[in-house]
Coordinates of C-alpha atoms and ligand atoms in Angstrom, one line a residue:
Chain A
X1 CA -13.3 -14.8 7.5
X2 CA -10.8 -16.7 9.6
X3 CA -8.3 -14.5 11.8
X4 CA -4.6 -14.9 10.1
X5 CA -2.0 -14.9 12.4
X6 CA 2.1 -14.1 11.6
X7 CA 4.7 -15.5 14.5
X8 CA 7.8 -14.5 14.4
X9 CA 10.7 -16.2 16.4
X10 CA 13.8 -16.4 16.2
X11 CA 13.7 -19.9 18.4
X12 CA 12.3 -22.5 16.4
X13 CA 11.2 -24.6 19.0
X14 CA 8.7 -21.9 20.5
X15 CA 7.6 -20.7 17.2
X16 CA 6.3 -24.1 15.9
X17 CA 4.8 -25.0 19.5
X18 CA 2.8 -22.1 19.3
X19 CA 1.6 -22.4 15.7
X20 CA 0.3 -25.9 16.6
X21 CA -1.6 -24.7 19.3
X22 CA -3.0 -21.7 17.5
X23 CA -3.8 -24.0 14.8
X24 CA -5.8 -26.0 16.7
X25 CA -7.8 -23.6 18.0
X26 CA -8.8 -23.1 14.1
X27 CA -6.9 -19.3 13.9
X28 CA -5.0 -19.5 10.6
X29 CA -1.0 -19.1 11.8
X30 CA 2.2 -19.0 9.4
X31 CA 5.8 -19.4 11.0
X32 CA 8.8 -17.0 10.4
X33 CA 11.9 -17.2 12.6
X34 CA 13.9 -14.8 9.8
X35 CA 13.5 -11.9 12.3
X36 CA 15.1 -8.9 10.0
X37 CA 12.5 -9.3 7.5
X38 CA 9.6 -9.2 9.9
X39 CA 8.1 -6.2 7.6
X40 CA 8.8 -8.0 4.1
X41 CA 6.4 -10.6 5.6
X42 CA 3.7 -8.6 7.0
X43 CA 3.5 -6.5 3.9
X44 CA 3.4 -9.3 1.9
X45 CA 0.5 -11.5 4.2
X46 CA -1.5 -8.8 5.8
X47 CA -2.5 -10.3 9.2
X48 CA -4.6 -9.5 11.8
X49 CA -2.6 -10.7 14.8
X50 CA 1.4 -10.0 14.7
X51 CA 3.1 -12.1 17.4
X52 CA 6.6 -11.2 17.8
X53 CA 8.7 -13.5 20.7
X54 CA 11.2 -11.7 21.8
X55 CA 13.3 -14.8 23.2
X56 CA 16.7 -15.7 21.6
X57 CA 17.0 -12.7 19.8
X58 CA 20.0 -10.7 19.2
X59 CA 19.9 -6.9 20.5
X60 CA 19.6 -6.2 17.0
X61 CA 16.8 -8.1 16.1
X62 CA 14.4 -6.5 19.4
X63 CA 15.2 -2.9 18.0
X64 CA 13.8 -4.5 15.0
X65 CA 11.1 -5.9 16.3
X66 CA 10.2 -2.6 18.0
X67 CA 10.6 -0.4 15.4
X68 CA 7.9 -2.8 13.1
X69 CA 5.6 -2.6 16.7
X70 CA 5.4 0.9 16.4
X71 CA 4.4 1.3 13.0
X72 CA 1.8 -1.3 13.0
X73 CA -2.2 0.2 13.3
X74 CA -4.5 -1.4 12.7
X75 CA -2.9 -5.4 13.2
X76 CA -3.2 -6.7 17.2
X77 CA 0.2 -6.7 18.0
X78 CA 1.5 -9.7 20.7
X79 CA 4.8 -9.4 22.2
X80 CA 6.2 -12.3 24.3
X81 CA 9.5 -13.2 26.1
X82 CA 11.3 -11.8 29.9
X83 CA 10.0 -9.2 31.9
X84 CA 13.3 -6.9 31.4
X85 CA 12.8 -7.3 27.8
X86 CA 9.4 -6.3 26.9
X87 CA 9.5 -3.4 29.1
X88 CA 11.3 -2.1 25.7
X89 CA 8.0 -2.7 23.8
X90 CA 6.4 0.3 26.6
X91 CA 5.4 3.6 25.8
X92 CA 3.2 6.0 24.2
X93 CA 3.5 4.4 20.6
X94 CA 3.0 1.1 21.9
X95 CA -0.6 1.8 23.2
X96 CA -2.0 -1.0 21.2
X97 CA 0.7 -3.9 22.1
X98 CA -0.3 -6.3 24.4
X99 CA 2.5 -8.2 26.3
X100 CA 2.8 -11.4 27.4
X101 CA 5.6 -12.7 29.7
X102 CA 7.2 -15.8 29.7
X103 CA 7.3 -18.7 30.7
X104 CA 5.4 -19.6 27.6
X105 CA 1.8 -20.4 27.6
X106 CA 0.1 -20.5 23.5
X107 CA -3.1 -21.4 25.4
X108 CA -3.0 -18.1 26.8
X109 CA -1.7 -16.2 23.4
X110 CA -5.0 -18.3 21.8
X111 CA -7.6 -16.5 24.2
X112 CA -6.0 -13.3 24.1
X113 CA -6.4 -13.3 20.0
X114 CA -10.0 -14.4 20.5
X115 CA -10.6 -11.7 23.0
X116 CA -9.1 -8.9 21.1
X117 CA -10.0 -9.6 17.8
X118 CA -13.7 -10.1 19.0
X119 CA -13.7 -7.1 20.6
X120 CA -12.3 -5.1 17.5
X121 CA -15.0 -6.9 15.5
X122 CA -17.7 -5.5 17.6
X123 CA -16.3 -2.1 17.4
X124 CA -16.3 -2.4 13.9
X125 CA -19.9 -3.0 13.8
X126 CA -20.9 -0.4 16.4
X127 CA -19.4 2.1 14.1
X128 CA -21.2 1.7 11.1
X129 CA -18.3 -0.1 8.8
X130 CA -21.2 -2.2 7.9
X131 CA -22.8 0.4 6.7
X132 CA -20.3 1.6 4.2
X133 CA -19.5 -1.6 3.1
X134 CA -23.2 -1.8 2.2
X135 CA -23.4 1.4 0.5
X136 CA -20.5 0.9 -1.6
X137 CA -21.7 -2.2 -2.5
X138 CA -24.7 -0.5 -3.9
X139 CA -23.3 2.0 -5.4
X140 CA -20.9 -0.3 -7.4
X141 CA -23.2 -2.8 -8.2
X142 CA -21.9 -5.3 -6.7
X143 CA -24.6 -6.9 -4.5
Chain B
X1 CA 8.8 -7.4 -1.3
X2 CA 11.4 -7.9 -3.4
X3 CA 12.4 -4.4 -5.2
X4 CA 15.0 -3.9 -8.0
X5 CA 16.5 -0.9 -6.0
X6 CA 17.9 0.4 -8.9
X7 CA 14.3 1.2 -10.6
X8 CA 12.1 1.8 -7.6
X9 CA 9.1 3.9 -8.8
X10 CA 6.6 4.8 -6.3
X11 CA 3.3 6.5 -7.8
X12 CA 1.5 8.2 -5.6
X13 CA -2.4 7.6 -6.9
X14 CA -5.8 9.4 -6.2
X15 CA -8.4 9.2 -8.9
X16 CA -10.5 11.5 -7.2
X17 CA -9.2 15.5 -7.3
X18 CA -7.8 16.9 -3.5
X19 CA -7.3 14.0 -1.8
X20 CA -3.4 14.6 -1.0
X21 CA -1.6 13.4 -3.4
X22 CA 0.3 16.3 -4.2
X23 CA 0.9 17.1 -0.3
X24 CA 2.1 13.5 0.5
X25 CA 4.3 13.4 -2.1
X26 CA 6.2 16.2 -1.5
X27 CA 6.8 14.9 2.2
X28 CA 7.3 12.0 1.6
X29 CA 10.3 12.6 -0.6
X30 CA 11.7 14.8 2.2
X31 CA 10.9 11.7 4.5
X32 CA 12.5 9.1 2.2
X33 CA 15.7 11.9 1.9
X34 CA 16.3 12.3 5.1
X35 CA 16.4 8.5 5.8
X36 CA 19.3 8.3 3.1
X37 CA 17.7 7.7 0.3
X38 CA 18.9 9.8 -3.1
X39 CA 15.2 10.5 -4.3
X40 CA 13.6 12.7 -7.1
X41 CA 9.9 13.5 -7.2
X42 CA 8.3 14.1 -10.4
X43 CA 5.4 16.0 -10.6
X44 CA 3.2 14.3 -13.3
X45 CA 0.3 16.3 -13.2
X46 CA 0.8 18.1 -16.5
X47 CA -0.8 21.1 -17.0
X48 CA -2.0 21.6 -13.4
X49 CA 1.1 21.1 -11.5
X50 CA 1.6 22.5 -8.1
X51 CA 4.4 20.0 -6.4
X52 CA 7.4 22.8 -6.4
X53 CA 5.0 25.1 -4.6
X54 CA 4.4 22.5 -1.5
X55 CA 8.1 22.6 -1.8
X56 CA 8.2 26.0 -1.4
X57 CA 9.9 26.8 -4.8
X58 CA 8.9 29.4 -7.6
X59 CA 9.0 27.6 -10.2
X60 CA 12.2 26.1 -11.9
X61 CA 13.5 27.1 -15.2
X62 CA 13.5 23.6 -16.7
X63 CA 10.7 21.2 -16.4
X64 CA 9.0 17.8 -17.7
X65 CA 7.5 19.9 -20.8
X66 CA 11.1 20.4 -22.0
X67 CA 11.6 16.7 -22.0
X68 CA 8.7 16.0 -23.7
X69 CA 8.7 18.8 -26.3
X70 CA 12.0 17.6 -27.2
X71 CA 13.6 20.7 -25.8
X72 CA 15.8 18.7 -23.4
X73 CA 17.3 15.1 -25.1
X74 CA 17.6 13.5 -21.5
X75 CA 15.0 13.2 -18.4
X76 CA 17.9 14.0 -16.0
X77 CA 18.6 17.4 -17.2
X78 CA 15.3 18.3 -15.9
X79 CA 16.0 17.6 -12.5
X80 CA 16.3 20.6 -10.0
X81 CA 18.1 20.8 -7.0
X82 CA 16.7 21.6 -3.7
X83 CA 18.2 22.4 -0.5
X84 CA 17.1 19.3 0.8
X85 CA 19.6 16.3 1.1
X86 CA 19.7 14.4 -1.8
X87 CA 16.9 15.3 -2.9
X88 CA 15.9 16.8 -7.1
X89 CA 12.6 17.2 -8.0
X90 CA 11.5 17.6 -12.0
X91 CA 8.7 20.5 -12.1
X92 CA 5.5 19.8 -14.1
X93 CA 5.6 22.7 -16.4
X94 CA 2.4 23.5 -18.6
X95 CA 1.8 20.8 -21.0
X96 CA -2.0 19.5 -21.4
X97 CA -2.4 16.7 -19.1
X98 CA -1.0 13.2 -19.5
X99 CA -4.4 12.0 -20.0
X100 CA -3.8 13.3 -23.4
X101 CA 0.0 11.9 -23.8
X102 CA 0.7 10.0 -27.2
X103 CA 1.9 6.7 -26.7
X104 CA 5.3 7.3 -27.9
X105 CA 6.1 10.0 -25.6
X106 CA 4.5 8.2 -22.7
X107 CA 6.5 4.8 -23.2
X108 CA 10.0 7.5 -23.9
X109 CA 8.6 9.0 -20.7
X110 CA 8.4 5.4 -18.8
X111 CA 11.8 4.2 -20.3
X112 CA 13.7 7.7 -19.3
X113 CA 11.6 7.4 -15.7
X114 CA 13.6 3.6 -15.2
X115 CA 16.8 5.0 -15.9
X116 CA 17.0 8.0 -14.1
X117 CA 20.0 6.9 -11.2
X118 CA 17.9 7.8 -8.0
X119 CA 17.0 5.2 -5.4
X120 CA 13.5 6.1 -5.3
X121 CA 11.6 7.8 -8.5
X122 CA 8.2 9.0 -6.5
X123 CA 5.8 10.0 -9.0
X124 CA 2.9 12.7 -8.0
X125 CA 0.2 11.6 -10.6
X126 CA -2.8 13.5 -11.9
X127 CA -6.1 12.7 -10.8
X128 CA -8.8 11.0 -13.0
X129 CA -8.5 6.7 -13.8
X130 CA -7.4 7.1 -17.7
X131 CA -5.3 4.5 -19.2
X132 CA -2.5 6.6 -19.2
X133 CA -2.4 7.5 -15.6
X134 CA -3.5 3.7 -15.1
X135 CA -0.6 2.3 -16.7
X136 CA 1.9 4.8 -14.6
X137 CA 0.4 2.6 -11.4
X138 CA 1.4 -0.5 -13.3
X139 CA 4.9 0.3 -14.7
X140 CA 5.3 1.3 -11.2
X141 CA 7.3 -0.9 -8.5
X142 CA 4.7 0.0 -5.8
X143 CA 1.6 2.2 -5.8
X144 CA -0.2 4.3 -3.3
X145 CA -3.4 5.1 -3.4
X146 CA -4.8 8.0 -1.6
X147 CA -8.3 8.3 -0.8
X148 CA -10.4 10.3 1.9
X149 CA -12.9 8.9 4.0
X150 CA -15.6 9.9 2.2
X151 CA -17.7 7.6 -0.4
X152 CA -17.0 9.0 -3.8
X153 CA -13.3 9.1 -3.1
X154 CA -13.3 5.3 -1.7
X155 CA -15.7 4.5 -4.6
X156 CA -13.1 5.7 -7.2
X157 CA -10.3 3.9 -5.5
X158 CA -12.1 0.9 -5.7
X159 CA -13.1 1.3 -9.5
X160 CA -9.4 2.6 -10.0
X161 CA -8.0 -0.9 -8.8
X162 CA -10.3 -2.8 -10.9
X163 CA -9.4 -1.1 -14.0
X164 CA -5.1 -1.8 -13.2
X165 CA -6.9 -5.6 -12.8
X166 CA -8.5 -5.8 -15.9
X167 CA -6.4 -3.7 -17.8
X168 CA -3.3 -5.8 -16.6
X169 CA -5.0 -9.3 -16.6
X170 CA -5.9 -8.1 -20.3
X171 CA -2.3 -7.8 -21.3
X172 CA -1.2 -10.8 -19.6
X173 CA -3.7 -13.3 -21.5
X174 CA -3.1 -11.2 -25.1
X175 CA 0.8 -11.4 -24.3
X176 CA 0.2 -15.1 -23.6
X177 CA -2.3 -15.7 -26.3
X178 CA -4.3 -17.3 -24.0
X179 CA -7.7 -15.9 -26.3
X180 CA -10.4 -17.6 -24.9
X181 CA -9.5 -17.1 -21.5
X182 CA -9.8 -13.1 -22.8
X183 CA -12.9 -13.4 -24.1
X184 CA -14.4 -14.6 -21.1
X185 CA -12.3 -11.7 -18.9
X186 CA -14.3 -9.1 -21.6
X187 CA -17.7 -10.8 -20.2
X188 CA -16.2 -10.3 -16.8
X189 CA -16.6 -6.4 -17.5
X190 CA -20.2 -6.7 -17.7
X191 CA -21.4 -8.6 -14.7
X192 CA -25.5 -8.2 -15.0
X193 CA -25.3 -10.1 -18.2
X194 CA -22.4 -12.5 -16.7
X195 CA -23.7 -12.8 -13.0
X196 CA -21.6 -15.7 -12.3
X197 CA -18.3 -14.0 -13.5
X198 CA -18.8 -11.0 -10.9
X199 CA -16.1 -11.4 -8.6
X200 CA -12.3 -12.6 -9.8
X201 CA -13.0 -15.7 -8.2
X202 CA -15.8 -16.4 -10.2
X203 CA -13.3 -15.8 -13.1
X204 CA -10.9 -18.1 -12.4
X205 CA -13.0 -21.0 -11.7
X206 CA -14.8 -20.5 -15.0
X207 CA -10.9 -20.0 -16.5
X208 CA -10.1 -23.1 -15.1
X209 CA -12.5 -24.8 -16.9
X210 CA -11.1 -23.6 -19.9
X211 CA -7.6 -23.8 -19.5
X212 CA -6.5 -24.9 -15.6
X213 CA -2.9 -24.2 -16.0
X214 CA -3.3 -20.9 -17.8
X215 CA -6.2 -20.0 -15.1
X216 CA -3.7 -20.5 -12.3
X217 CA -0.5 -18.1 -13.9
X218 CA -2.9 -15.3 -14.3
X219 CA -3.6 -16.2 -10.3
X220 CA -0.4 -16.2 -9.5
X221 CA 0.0 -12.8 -11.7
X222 CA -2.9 -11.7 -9.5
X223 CA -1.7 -12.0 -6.4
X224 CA 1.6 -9.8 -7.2
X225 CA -0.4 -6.7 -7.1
X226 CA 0.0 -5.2 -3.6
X227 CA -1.5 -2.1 -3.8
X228 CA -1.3 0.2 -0.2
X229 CA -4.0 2.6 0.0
X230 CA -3.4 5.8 2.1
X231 CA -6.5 6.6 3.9
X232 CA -5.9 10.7 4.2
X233 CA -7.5 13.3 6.4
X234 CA -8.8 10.7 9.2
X235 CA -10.4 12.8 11.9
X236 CA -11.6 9.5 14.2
X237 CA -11.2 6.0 14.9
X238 CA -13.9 5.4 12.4
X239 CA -12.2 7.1 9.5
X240 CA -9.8 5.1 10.5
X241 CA -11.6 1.5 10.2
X242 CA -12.7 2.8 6.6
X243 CA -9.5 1.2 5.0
X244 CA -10.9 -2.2 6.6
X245 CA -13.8 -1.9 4.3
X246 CA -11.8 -1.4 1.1
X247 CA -9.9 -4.4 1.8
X248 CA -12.6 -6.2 2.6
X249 CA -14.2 -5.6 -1.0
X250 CA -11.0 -6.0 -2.9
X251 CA -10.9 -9.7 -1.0
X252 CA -14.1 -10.4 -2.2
X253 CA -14.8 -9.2 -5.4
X254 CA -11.4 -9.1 -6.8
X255 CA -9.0 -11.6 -5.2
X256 CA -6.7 -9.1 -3.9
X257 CA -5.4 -10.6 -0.3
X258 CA -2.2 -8.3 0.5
X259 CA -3.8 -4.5 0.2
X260 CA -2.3 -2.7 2.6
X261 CA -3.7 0.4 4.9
X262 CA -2.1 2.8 5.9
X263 CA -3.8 6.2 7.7
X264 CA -2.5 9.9 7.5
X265 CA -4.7 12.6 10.3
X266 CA -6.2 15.3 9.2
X267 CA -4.0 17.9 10.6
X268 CA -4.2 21.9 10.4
X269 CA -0.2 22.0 10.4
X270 CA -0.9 20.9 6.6
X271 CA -2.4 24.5 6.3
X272 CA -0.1 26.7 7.8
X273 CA 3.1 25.4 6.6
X274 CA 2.2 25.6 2.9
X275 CA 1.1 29.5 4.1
X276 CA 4.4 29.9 5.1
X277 CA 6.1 27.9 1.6
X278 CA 7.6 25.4 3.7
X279 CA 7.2 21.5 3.2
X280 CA 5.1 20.6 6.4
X281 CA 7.8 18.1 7.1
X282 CA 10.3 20.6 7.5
X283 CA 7.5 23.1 9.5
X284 CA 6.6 20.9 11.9
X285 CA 8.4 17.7 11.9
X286 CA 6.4 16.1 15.1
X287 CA 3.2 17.1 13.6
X288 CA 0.5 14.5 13.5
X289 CA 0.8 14.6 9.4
X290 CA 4.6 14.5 9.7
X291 CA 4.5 11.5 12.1
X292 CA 2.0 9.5 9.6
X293 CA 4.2 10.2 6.8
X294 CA 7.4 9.0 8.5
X295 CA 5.6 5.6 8.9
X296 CA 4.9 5.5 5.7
X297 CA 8.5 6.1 4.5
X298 CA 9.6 3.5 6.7
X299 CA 6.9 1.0 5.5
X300 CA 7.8 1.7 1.7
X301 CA 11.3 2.1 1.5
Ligands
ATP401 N1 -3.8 15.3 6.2 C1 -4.2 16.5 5.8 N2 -4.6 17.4 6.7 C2 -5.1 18.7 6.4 N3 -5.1 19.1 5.1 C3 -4.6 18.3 4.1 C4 -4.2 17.0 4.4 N4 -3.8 16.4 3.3 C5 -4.0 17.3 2.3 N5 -4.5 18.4 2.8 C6 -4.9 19.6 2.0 O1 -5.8 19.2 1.0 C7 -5.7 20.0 -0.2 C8 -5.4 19.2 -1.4 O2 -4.2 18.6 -1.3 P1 -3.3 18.2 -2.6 O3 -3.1 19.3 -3.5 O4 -2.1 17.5 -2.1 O5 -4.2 17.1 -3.3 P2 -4.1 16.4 -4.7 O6 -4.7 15.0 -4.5 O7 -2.7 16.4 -5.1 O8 -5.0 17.3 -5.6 P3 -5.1 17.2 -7.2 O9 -5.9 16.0 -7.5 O10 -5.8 18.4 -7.6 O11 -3.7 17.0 -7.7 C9 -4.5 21.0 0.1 O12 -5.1 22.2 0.5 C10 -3.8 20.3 1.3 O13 -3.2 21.3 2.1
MG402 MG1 -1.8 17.2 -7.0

């Protein structure tokens, strides 16, 4: 299953540099640089990866942005953009959020993904979701 | 999503018996109220209703059996006050359960249910997978479906999603009179003798060779059903992951892409707050339970 990936900028320029390179490091990445309806969008495409850049957006938009960090569980959350800013993105609900700071590298952003999602997929394993999967399978007959 | 504001259902869902349904419901109305929504719950669960108690009312002199014995002409009149914001609740009373609801009443119940003027209508459903609780999740604008960790409760979540599939792929082909594409959706239901039609996709590419353009509507249908399940009582990161594995299987075998999972902790707060006849959101409004629910309420609304 290929690793789907939501950015959301509210430069345009950034947003589609990243999605090319993410693209071509074969991680499945849609563009959304409509900021206040960051949630709409990751209800409605379920990702795994949540990048949210920070850069060019109104004071407005980042509470937005950090209220829809802190409710997100079980996506890998990316933040990106100044120092001063992503400081916000801290704290004891924000365990989870990784941060990178600018100036911009989607090279970087691309490893990271591998890295965590890797990482969360050998967890996964460790802990028996496998195993479930398996026996529900069975027990629904669907296998 | 896009919502009609003015008819936003929520049914709260667990086929299997205990899971929570009852418990989130109640709090998340409170949640929902206290973020400035006007909300009613409505306690569905005819004949073993218990919502006012996790409320921490008595009982109420009016309730949904008026309505549906005819006692009371309109739906609103049932609706109790509480002390809580803007929030009414309509008690269950002690009708037999909905499972046993003539279709009249049910589809008077559904059309009184859209009108009533609240911003949210959240609907705390009986357990069990019958058509008529089954259609509730379908009339509804969004549906959650509670489930514990364990395997019979994540087994009937799954079969309860595959029945609001089937049952509302089945009205969408009679409704179009797309027949043959029906007849092959009936084969569907018994995958040992129809191994190739075992998951949705099988389906559809069979449809398609049947009818490509009707195949690809009943896709499109398809892929409007969102349902969020509410993994309940999680005790460790493990529980936790158990939501991954229903979405996996409703990927694979049903074609559903935009499930959503959400997790609630088991938390002993629950306990002691319905001791004491007080909504646990009021009790203990940091608690671990009140937190998840706040999420939720922020997520849904
Ligand atoms: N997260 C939780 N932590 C601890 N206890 C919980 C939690 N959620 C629910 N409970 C407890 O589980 C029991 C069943 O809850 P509830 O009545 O809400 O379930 P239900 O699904 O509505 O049941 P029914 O199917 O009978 O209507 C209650 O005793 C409740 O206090
Ligand atoms: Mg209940």
């Amino acid at each position: 299953m290929s690793t789907r990936v939501l950015v959301f900028s509210a430069d345009e320029l950034r947003g589609k540099i990243i999605r090319k390179v993410l693209d071509r490091n074969g991680l499945e990445c849609m563009f959304f640089n409509r900021i206040l309806e960051t949630g709409d969008d990751i209800v409605q495409h379920s990702p795994d990866v949540v990048i949210v850049d920070t850069e060019s957006c109104y004071p407005e938009e980042i509470n937005h942005l950090r209220n829809i960090c802190q409710t997100l569980k079980h996506e890998v959350v990316i933040v990106l953009g100044r120092e001063t800013v992503i400081d916000r993105f801290k704290g004891p609900r924000m365990r989870k959020v990784l941060c990178l700071f600018d100036p911009l590298d989607p090279e970087l952003i691309a490893v990271k993904i591998k890295e965590t999602v890797s990482q969360k997929e050998k967890k996964g394993k460790l802990t028996g979701g496998d195993m479930l999967e398996k026996t529900l399978k069975h027990l629904l007959h669907l296998n | 999503m896009s919502v009609d504001k003015r008819k936003n259902i929520t049914a709260i869902l667990g086929p299997k018996g205990g899971v929570g349904k009852s418990t989130i419901a109640a709090n998340l109305a409170i949640a929902l109220s206290r973020m400035g929504k006007k909300v009613v719950a409505v306690d569905l669960d005819l004949g073993a209703s218990n919502l006012h108690a996790i409320f921490g009312m008595r009982g109420s002199p009016k309730s949904l059996s008026d309505f549906i014995q005819n006692r009371v002409k309109n739906l609103a009149d049932v609706v109790s006050t509480t002390s809580i914001g803007d929030l009414g609740i309509i008690c269950g009373g002690d009708d037999p359960g909905i499972a046993n609801m003539p279709h009249q009443k049910k589809i008077k119940l559904i059309r009184h249910l859209s009108s009533l003027n609240y911003d949210i209508v959240l609907l705390d459903m009986a357990p069990g997978a019958s058509f008529n609780v089954v259609d509730f999740s379908i009339i509804a604008q969004q549906a959650l479906l509670v489930t514990t960790c364990e395997v019979p409760s994540l087994l009937n979540v799954y079969s309860f999603i595959k029945s609001a599939v089937f049952r509302r792929l089945t009205f969408f082909l009679k409704h179009n009179k797309w027949f043959e594409l029906l007849e092959l959706l009936n084969q569907a239901k018994e995958p040992d003798k129809h191994p190739h039609l075992k998951t949705m996709e099988g389906f559809f590419s069979e449809a398609r060779k049947t009818d490509a353009a009707a195949a690809d509507s009943a896709r499109k249908m398809l892929a409007r059903i969102k349902p969020l399940v509410v993994v309940n009582r999680v005790r460790t990161d493990k529980d936790a992951r158990v939501g991954e594995v229903i979405k996996n299987l409703l990927k694979e075998y049903l074609s559903i892409e935009t499930a959503v999972i959400m997790t609630i902790r088991d938390d002993n707060a629950v306990g002691d707050a319905i001791a004491k006849l007080s909504p646990i959101m009021l009790d203990a409004p940091s608690s671990p339970f009140s937190q998840d629910i706040q999420e939720i309420a922020s997520r849904i609304c």
